[in-house]
Amino acid sequence: MGIGLLLSSGIGDTIRVSLTGDPVEEVRVGYEILKSLNLRERGPTIISCPTCGRCEIDIISMTKKVERKTKNIPAPIKIAVMGCVVNGPGEARDADAGIAGGKGYGLLFCKGKIIGKVKERDLVDALLEAVHDLSPQSNL
Ligand code: SF4
């Protein structure tokens, strides 16, 4: 937050993030800060639902898998992983690729359009395939 406040005030042009953990994560977090301030576009931005009583799929493990599988994509791409068909489609439609989970099935979106209704167990792979089609160098 401190780094973000300074950067958003136009102060500083080099950042160093310190974490207790793998230094590789420091680089990732640094980029996340720059992305959230619209100062740098790099890699995927994942929008995931915070879950609520409407969620009918295992959104937490699905989001973790999408995060893990897409973390090395260099090109900026917006990916939505949403848990229901009530509020999910809006975010999923707004992303480059997204899913909105339903009961046993989910909708797959690409560039604002529904491109399929997919079984829950195949939903993440279908999303990753769509992401790969949009960023062929991604090697997912
Ligand atoms: S997208 Fe659906 S499941 Fe997720 S928080 Fe919003 S309403 Fe709840």
Short mmCIF file of N, CA and C and ligand atoms in Angstrom, two decimals:
data_model
loop_
_atom_site.label_atom_id
_atom_site.label_comp_id
_atom_site.label_asym_id
_atom_site.label_seq_id
_atom_site.Cartn_x
_atom_site.Cartn_y
_atom_site.Cartn_z
N MET A 1 0.83 -1.20 0.00
CA MET A 1 0.00 0.00 0.00
C MET A 1 0.87 1.26 0.00
N GLY A 2 1.94 1.21 0.79
CA GLY A 2 2.86 2.35 0.85
C GLY A 2 3.48 2.62 -0.51
N ILE A 3 3.92 1.54 -1.17
CA ILE A 3 4.52 1.69 -2.50
C ILE A 3 3.48 2.27 -3.47
N GLY A 4 2.27 1.73 -3.39
CA GLY A 4 1.20 2.19 -4.29
C GLY A 4 0.88 3.66 -4.10
N LEU A 5 0.83 4.09 -2.84
CA LEU A 5 0.53 5.51 -2.56
C LEU A 5 1.59 6.42 -3.17
N LEU A 6 2.86 6.05 -3.00
CA LEU A 6 3.95 6.87 -3.54
C LEU A 6 3.89 6.90 -5.07
N LEU A 7 3.73 5.73 -5.68
CA LEU A 7 3.71 5.68 -7.14
C LEU A 7 2.52 6.44 -7.70
N SER A 8 1.36 6.33 -7.04
CA SER A 8 0.17 7.03 -7.56
C SER A 8 0.30 8.54 -7.39
N SER A 9 1.23 8.97 -6.52
CA SER A 9 1.50 10.41 -6.39
C SER A 9 2.61 10.85 -7.34
N GLY A 10 3.08 9.93 -8.15
CA GLY A 10 4.12 10.28 -9.13
C GLY A 10 5.52 10.27 -8.53
N ILE A 11 5.66 9.70 -7.35
CA ILE A 11 6.98 9.67 -6.68
C ILE A 11 7.65 8.32 -6.95
N GLY A 12 8.86 8.38 -7.45
CA GLY A 12 9.66 7.16 -7.63
C GLY A 12 9.48 6.52 -8.98
N ASP A 13 10.56 5.90 -9.46
CA ASP A 13 10.46 5.16 -10.71
C ASP A 13 11.14 3.79 -10.63
N THR A 14 11.52 3.40 -9.44
CA THR A 14 12.04 2.05 -9.23
C THR A 14 11.41 1.53 -7.94
N ILE A 15 10.98 0.26 -7.96
CA ILE A 15 10.43 -0.27 -6.71
C ILE A 15 11.15 -1.55 -6.31
N ARG A 16 11.14 -1.80 -5.03
CA ARG A 16 11.67 -3.05 -4.50
C ARG A 16 10.66 -3.54 -3.46
N VAL A 17 10.11 -4.71 -3.70
CA VAL A 17 9.15 -5.30 -2.77
C VAL A 17 9.86 -6.37 -1.97
N SER A 18 9.75 -6.32 -0.66
CA SER A 18 10.38 -7.34 0.19
C SER A 18 9.31 -8.22 0.83
N LEU A 19 9.46 -9.51 0.66
CA LEU A 19 8.52 -10.46 1.26
C LEU A 19 9.30 -11.53 2.02
N THR A 20 8.66 -12.16 2.96
CA THR A 20 9.26 -13.33 3.57
C THR A 20 8.87 -14.51 2.71
N GLY A 21 9.78 -14.95 1.89
CA GLY A 21 9.45 -16.06 0.99
C GLY A 21 10.35 -16.05 -0.22
N ASP A 22 9.94 -16.80 -1.21
CA ASP A 22 10.69 -16.92 -2.46
C ASP A 22 10.82 -15.55 -3.13
N PRO A 23 12.06 -15.10 -3.42
CA PRO A 23 12.25 -13.79 -4.05
C PRO A 23 11.52 -13.65 -5.39
N VAL A 24 11.25 -14.77 -6.05
CA VAL A 24 10.50 -14.72 -7.32
C VAL A 24 9.13 -14.08 -7.08
N GLU A 25 8.57 -14.34 -5.91
CA GLU A 25 7.27 -13.76 -5.56
C GLU A 25 7.36 -12.24 -5.43
N GLU A 26 8.53 -11.73 -5.03
CA GLU A 26 8.70 -10.27 -4.90
C GLU A 26 8.54 -9.60 -6.25
N VAL A 27 9.07 -10.24 -7.29
CA VAL A 27 8.95 -9.69 -8.64
C VAL A 27 7.48 -9.71 -9.07
N ARG A 28 6.82 -10.86 -8.80
CA ARG A 28 5.41 -10.99 -9.19
C ARG A 28 4.56 -9.92 -8.50
N VAL A 29 4.78 -9.73 -7.20
CA VAL A 29 3.99 -8.74 -6.45
C VAL A 29 4.30 -7.33 -6.96
N GLY A 30 5.56 -7.07 -7.28
CA GLY A 30 5.93 -5.76 -7.84
C GLY A 30 5.14 -5.47 -9.11
N TYR A 31 5.07 -6.47 -9.99
CA TYR A 31 4.30 -6.29 -11.23
C TYR A 31 2.81 -6.10 -10.92
N GLU A 32 2.31 -6.83 -9.93
CA GLU A 32 0.88 -6.69 -9.58
C GLU A 32 0.58 -5.27 -9.13
N ILE A 33 1.49 -4.67 -8.35
CA ILE A 33 1.30 -3.29 -7.90
C ILE A 33 1.28 -2.35 -9.11
N LEU A 34 2.24 -2.53 -10.00
CA LEU A 34 2.30 -1.66 -11.19
C LEU A 34 1.06 -1.84 -12.07
N LYS A 35 0.60 -3.10 -12.19
CA LYS A 35 -0.61 -3.37 -13.01
C LYS A 35 -1.82 -2.71 -12.39
N SER A 36 -1.96 -2.81 -11.07
CA SER A 36 -3.15 -2.27 -10.42
C SER A 36 -3.20 -0.74 -10.52
N LEU A 37 -2.04 -0.11 -10.71
CA LEU A 37 -1.99 1.35 -10.86
C LEU A 37 -2.02 1.77 -12.33
N ASN A 38 -2.17 0.76 -13.21
CA ASN A 38 -2.14 1.02 -14.67
C ASN A 38 -0.83 1.65 -15.11
N LEU A 39 0.26 1.32 -14.42
CA LEU A 39 1.56 1.86 -14.80
C LEU A 39 2.31 0.88 -15.71
N ARG A 40 1.90 -0.35 -15.70
CA ARG A 40 2.58 -1.35 -16.51
C ARG A 40 1.59 -2.45 -16.85
N GLU A 41 1.60 -2.90 -18.08
CA GLU A 41 0.76 -4.02 -18.46
C GLU A 41 1.64 -5.23 -18.67
N ARG A 42 1.38 -6.26 -17.93
CA ARG A 42 2.20 -7.46 -18.10
C ARG A 42 1.48 -8.67 -17.49
N GLY A 43 1.40 -9.72 -18.26
CA GLY A 43 0.86 -10.96 -17.76
C GLY A 43 -0.63 -10.92 -17.47
N PRO A 44 -1.17 -12.02 -16.99
CA PRO A 44 -2.60 -12.10 -16.77
C PRO A 44 -3.10 -11.30 -15.56
N THR A 45 -4.28 -10.76 -15.71
CA THR A 45 -5.01 -10.20 -14.57
C THR A 45 -6.21 -11.11 -14.36
N ILE A 46 -6.27 -11.71 -13.20
CA ILE A 46 -7.36 -12.65 -12.93
C ILE A 46 -8.39 -12.01 -12.01
N ILE A 47 -9.61 -11.99 -12.51
CA ILE A 47 -10.73 -11.49 -11.71
C ILE A 47 -11.49 -12.73 -11.23
N SER A 48 -11.57 -12.91 -9.93
CA SER A 48 -12.29 -14.08 -9.44
C SER A 48 -13.32 -13.64 -8.42
N CYS A 49 -14.40 -14.39 -8.36
CA CYS A 49 -15.47 -13.99 -7.46
C CYS A 49 -15.08 -14.31 -6.01
N PRO A 50 -15.54 -13.50 -5.09
CA PRO A 50 -15.17 -13.72 -3.68
C PRO A 50 -15.96 -14.87 -3.04
N THR A 51 -16.83 -15.47 -3.81
CA THR A 51 -17.75 -16.55 -3.39
C THR A 51 -18.85 -16.04 -2.45
N CYS A 52 -19.99 -16.66 -2.62
CA CYS A 52 -21.13 -16.37 -1.73
C CYS A 52 -22.07 -17.56 -1.81
N GLY A 53 -23.23 -17.44 -1.24
CA GLY A 53 -24.17 -18.56 -1.22
C GLY A 53 -24.63 -19.01 -2.60
N ARG A 54 -24.42 -18.19 -3.62
CA ARG A 54 -24.85 -18.56 -4.97
C ARG A 54 -23.85 -19.47 -5.68
N CYS A 55 -22.64 -19.51 -5.15
CA CYS A 55 -21.57 -20.25 -5.82
C CYS A 55 -21.86 -21.75 -5.80
N GLU A 56 -21.85 -22.37 -7.00
CA GLU A 56 -22.17 -23.79 -7.07
C GLU A 56 -21.02 -24.62 -7.62
N ILE A 57 -19.84 -24.00 -7.75
CA ILE A 57 -18.68 -24.75 -8.22
C ILE A 57 -17.52 -24.51 -7.25
N ASP A 58 -16.48 -25.33 -7.40
CA ASP A 58 -15.33 -25.20 -6.50
C ASP A 58 -14.42 -24.08 -7.02
N ILE A 59 -14.87 -22.88 -6.81
CA ILE A 59 -14.22 -21.72 -7.41
C ILE A 59 -12.80 -21.49 -6.87
N ILE A 60 -12.57 -21.88 -5.63
CA ILE A 60 -11.24 -21.63 -5.04
C ILE A 60 -10.17 -22.48 -5.74
N SER A 61 -10.42 -23.77 -5.86
CA SER A 61 -9.39 -24.60 -6.51
C SER A 61 -9.32 -24.30 -7.99
N MET A 62 -10.44 -23.94 -8.60
CA MET A 62 -10.41 -23.59 -10.04
C MET A 62 -9.56 -22.34 -10.25
N THR A 63 -9.75 -21.35 -9.40
CA THR A 63 -8.99 -20.10 -9.54
C THR A 63 -7.50 -20.34 -9.33
N LYS A 64 -7.20 -21.18 -8.32
CA LYS A 64 -5.77 -21.49 -8.06
C LYS A 64 -5.14 -22.17 -9.27
N LYS A 65 -5.88 -23.07 -9.90
CA LYS A 65 -5.33 -23.76 -11.07
C LYS A 65 -5.11 -22.77 -12.23
N VAL A 66 -6.09 -21.91 -12.44
CA VAL A 66 -5.94 -20.92 -13.53
C VAL A 66 -4.75 -20.01 -13.24
N GLU A 67 -4.61 -19.60 -11.99
CA GLU A 67 -3.49 -18.74 -11.60
C GLU A 67 -2.15 -19.44 -11.86
N ARG A 68 -2.09 -20.70 -11.43
CA ARG A 68 -0.84 -21.47 -11.57
C ARG A 68 -0.49 -21.69 -13.04
N LYS A 69 -1.49 -22.01 -13.83
CA LYS A 69 -1.24 -22.36 -15.24
C LYS A 69 -0.99 -21.14 -16.12
N THR A 70 -1.39 -19.96 -15.66
CA THR A 70 -1.25 -18.79 -16.54
C THR A 70 -0.17 -17.82 -16.06
N LYS A 71 0.48 -18.12 -14.95
CA LYS A 71 1.37 -17.12 -14.34
C LYS A 71 2.55 -16.72 -15.21
N ASN A 72 2.94 -17.58 -16.15
CA ASN A 72 4.10 -17.24 -16.98
C ASN A 72 3.75 -16.62 -18.33
N ILE A 73 2.47 -16.34 -18.54
CA ILE A 73 2.09 -15.69 -19.79
C ILE A 73 2.61 -14.25 -19.75
N PRO A 74 3.42 -13.84 -20.71
CA PRO A 74 3.96 -12.48 -20.64
C PRO A 74 2.97 -11.40 -21.10
N ALA A 75 2.08 -11.76 -22.02
CA ALA A 75 1.18 -10.74 -22.59
C ALA A 75 0.06 -10.40 -21.61
N PRO A 76 -0.36 -9.14 -21.58
CA PRO A 76 -1.49 -8.80 -20.71
C PRO A 76 -2.78 -9.45 -21.20
N ILE A 77 -3.45 -10.12 -20.32
CA ILE A 77 -4.72 -10.76 -20.67
C ILE A 77 -5.60 -10.78 -19.42
N LYS A 78 -6.87 -10.49 -19.63
CA LYS A 78 -7.80 -10.44 -18.50
C LYS A 78 -8.62 -11.72 -18.48
N ILE A 79 -8.58 -12.41 -17.35
CA ILE A 79 -9.27 -13.71 -17.23
C ILE A 79 -10.22 -13.64 -16.03
N ALA A 80 -11.47 -14.04 -16.25
CA ALA A 80 -12.45 -14.02 -15.16
C ALA A 80 -12.84 -15.44 -14.76
N VAL A 81 -12.84 -15.70 -13.47
CA VAL A 81 -13.26 -17.01 -12.96
C VAL A 81 -14.37 -16.73 -11.95
N MET A 82 -15.60 -16.93 -12.38
CA MET A 82 -16.75 -16.51 -11.59
C MET A 82 -17.61 -17.72 -11.20
N GLY A 83 -18.28 -17.59 -10.06
CA GLY A 83 -18.92 -18.76 -9.47
C GLY A 83 -20.37 -19.01 -9.78
N CYS A 84 -21.07 -18.08 -10.44
CA CYS A 84 -22.49 -18.32 -10.66
C CYS A 84 -22.96 -17.65 -11.94
N VAL A 85 -24.18 -17.98 -12.32
CA VAL A 85 -24.72 -17.41 -13.56
C VAL A 85 -25.54 -16.14 -13.30
N VAL A 86 -25.52 -15.68 -12.05
CA VAL A 86 -26.26 -14.46 -11.73
C VAL A 86 -25.38 -13.24 -12.00
N ASN A 87 -24.27 -13.17 -11.27
CA ASN A 87 -23.36 -12.03 -11.45
C ASN A 87 -22.09 -12.39 -12.22
N GLY A 88 -21.88 -13.68 -12.45
CA GLY A 88 -20.67 -14.11 -13.15
C GLY A 88 -20.57 -13.67 -14.60
N PRO A 89 -21.66 -13.80 -15.38
CA PRO A 89 -21.54 -13.49 -16.80
C PRO A 89 -21.08 -12.06 -17.10
N GLY A 90 -21.45 -11.11 -16.29
CA GLY A 90 -21.03 -9.72 -16.55
C GLY A 90 -19.52 -9.59 -16.55
N GLU A 91 -18.88 -10.11 -15.50
CA GLU A 91 -17.41 -10.06 -15.41
C GLU A 91 -16.77 -10.92 -16.49
N ALA A 92 -17.34 -12.12 -16.71
CA ALA A 92 -16.75 -13.04 -17.69
C ALA A 92 -16.83 -12.45 -19.10
N ARG A 93 -17.91 -11.76 -19.37
CA ARG A 93 -18.09 -11.13 -20.69
C ARG A 93 -17.11 -9.98 -20.88
N ASP A 94 -16.79 -9.33 -19.78
CA ASP A 94 -15.93 -8.16 -19.81
C ASP A 94 -14.45 -8.53 -19.96
N ALA A 95 -14.12 -9.78 -19.65
CA ALA A 95 -12.72 -10.22 -19.70
C ALA A 95 -12.39 -10.71 -21.12
N ASP A 96 -11.10 -10.95 -21.37
CA ASP A 96 -10.72 -11.56 -22.65
C ASP A 96 -11.24 -12.98 -22.72
N ALA A 97 -11.14 -13.69 -21.60
CA ALA A 97 -11.70 -15.05 -21.51
C ALA A 97 -12.21 -15.24 -20.09
N GLY A 98 -13.33 -15.95 -19.95
CA GLY A 98 -13.87 -16.10 -18.60
C GLY A 98 -14.86 -17.24 -18.52
N ILE A 99 -15.12 -17.63 -17.28
CA ILE A 99 -16.14 -18.64 -17.04
C ILE A 99 -17.10 -18.15 -15.95
N ALA A 100 -18.33 -18.62 -16.07
CA ALA A 100 -19.34 -18.37 -15.04
C ALA A 100 -19.95 -19.72 -14.69
N GLY A 101 -19.70 -20.18 -13.48
CA GLY A 101 -20.12 -21.51 -13.09
C GLY A 101 -21.61 -21.62 -12.81
N GLY A 102 -22.16 -22.79 -13.09
CA GLY A 102 -23.55 -23.07 -12.75
C GLY A 102 -23.60 -24.43 -12.08
N LYS A 103 -24.77 -25.03 -11.99
CA LYS A 103 -24.89 -26.33 -11.32
C LYS A 103 -24.45 -27.45 -12.27
N GLY A 104 -23.25 -27.96 -12.05
CA GLY A 104 -22.72 -29.06 -12.88
C GLY A 104 -22.14 -28.60 -14.21
N TYR A 105 -22.50 -27.41 -14.62
CA TYR A 105 -22.02 -26.86 -15.89
C TYR A 105 -21.59 -25.40 -15.67
N GLY A 106 -20.91 -24.86 -16.66
CA GLY A 106 -20.59 -23.44 -16.61
C GLY A 106 -20.55 -22.89 -18.01
N LEU A 107 -20.64 -21.58 -18.11
CA LEU A 107 -20.56 -20.93 -19.41
C LEU A 107 -19.14 -20.45 -19.64
N LEU A 108 -18.67 -20.62 -20.86
CA LEU A 108 -17.34 -20.17 -21.25
C LEU A 108 -17.50 -18.96 -22.17
N PHE A 109 -16.78 -17.90 -21.85
CA PHE A 109 -16.85 -16.66 -22.63
C PHE A 109 -15.50 -16.37 -23.25
N CYS A 110 -15.54 -15.79 -24.43
CA CYS A 110 -14.30 -15.33 -25.05
C CYS A 110 -14.61 -14.02 -25.78
N LYS A 111 -13.87 -13.00 -25.44
CA LYS A 111 -14.04 -11.68 -26.06
C LYS A 111 -15.51 -11.23 -26.06
N GLY A 112 -16.16 -11.41 -24.93
CA GLY A 112 -17.52 -10.89 -24.76
C GLY A 112 -18.63 -11.79 -25.23
N LYS A 113 -18.29 -12.95 -25.82
CA LYS A 113 -19.34 -13.82 -26.34
C LYS A 113 -19.31 -15.18 -25.64
N ILE A 114 -20.50 -15.77 -25.48
CA ILE A 114 -20.57 -17.13 -24.95
C ILE A 114 -20.11 -18.06 -26.06
N ILE A 115 -19.11 -18.89 -25.75
CA ILE A 115 -18.66 -19.82 -26.79
C ILE A 115 -18.94 -21.28 -26.42
N GLY A 116 -19.52 -21.49 -25.25
CA GLY A 116 -19.89 -22.86 -24.93
C GLY A 116 -20.47 -23.04 -23.55
N LYS A 117 -21.19 -24.15 -23.39
CA LYS A 117 -21.67 -24.59 -22.08
C LYS A 117 -20.88 -25.86 -21.79
N VAL A 118 -20.10 -25.85 -20.72
CA VAL A 118 -19.11 -26.90 -20.50
C VAL A 118 -19.35 -27.56 -19.15
N LYS A 119 -19.15 -28.88 -19.08
CA LYS A 119 -19.29 -29.59 -17.80
C LYS A 119 -18.30 -29.01 -16.80
N GLU A 120 -18.71 -28.98 -15.54
CA GLU A 120 -17.85 -28.38 -14.51
C GLU A 120 -16.44 -28.96 -14.52
N ARG A 121 -16.35 -30.28 -14.67
CA ARG A 121 -15.02 -30.90 -14.59
C ARG A 121 -14.11 -30.48 -15.76
N ASP A 122 -14.70 -30.01 -16.85
CA ASP A 122 -13.89 -29.61 -18.02
C ASP A 122 -13.76 -28.09 -18.14
N LEU A 123 -14.37 -27.38 -17.20
CA LEU A 123 -14.49 -25.94 -17.35
C LEU A 123 -13.14 -25.20 -17.33
N VAL A 124 -12.28 -25.56 -16.39
CA VAL A 124 -10.98 -24.88 -16.29
C VAL A 124 -10.14 -25.17 -17.53
N ASP A 125 -10.14 -26.43 -17.97
CA ASP A 125 -9.35 -26.77 -19.16
C ASP A 125 -9.87 -26.03 -20.39
N ALA A 126 -11.19 -25.90 -20.48
CA ALA A 126 -11.75 -25.15 -21.62
C ALA A 126 -11.34 -23.68 -21.55
N LEU A 127 -11.33 -23.14 -20.33
CA LEU A 127 -10.90 -21.74 -20.17
C LEU A 127 -9.42 -21.60 -20.55
N LEU A 128 -8.60 -22.54 -20.09
CA LEU A 128 -7.17 -22.47 -20.40
C LEU A 128 -6.92 -22.60 -21.90
N GLU A 129 -7.75 -23.40 -22.55
CA GLU A 129 -7.61 -23.54 -24.01
C GLU A 129 -7.95 -22.21 -24.70
N ALA A 130 -9.00 -21.57 -24.21
CA ALA A 130 -9.38 -20.26 -24.78
C ALA A 130 -8.27 -19.24 -24.55
N VAL A 131 -7.67 -19.26 -23.36
CA VAL A 131 -6.57 -18.34 -23.05
C VAL A 131 -5.39 -18.63 -23.97
N HIS A 132 -5.12 -19.90 -24.17
CA HIS A 132 -4.01 -20.28 -25.06
C HIS A 132 -4.27 -19.80 -26.48
N ASP A 133 -5.51 -19.92 -26.94
CA ASP A 133 -5.84 -19.46 -28.30
C ASP A 133 -5.62 -17.95 -28.44
N LEU A 134 -5.85 -17.23 -27.32
CA LEU A 134 -5.65 -15.77 -27.36
C LEU A 134 -4.17 -15.40 -27.21
N SER A 135 -3.39 -16.24 -26.55
CA SER A 135 -1.95 -15.99 -26.36
C SER A 135 -1.20 -17.25 -26.74
N PRO A 136 -1.07 -17.54 -28.03
CA PRO A 136 -0.49 -18.80 -28.48
C PRO A 136 0.90 -19.11 -27.91
N GLN A 137 1.65 -18.07 -27.53
CA GLN A 137 3.00 -18.30 -26.99
C GLN A 137 2.96 -18.73 -25.53
N SER A 138 1.73 -18.88 -24.97
CA SER A 138 1.61 -19.10 -23.53
C SER A 138 2.09 -20.47 -23.05
N ASN A 139 2.08 -21.49 -23.91
CA ASN A 139 2.60 -22.80 -23.53
C ASN A 139 1.92 -23.36 -22.27
N LEU A 140 0.61 -23.33 -22.21
CA LEU A 140 -0.12 -23.76 -21.00
C LEU A 140 -0.09 -25.28 -20.84
S1 SF4 B 1 -20.12 -14.10 -8.91
FE1 SF4 B 1 -21.91 -15.14 -8.11
S2 SF4 B 1 -21.07 -16.66 -6.70
FE2 SF4 B 1 -19.47 -15.15 -7.05
S3 SF4 B 1 -19.72 -13.69 -5.38
FE3 SF4 B 1 -20.81 -12.89 -7.15
S4 SF4 B 1 -22.94 -13.61 -6.86
FE4 SF4 B 1 -21.61 -14.84 -5.52
#
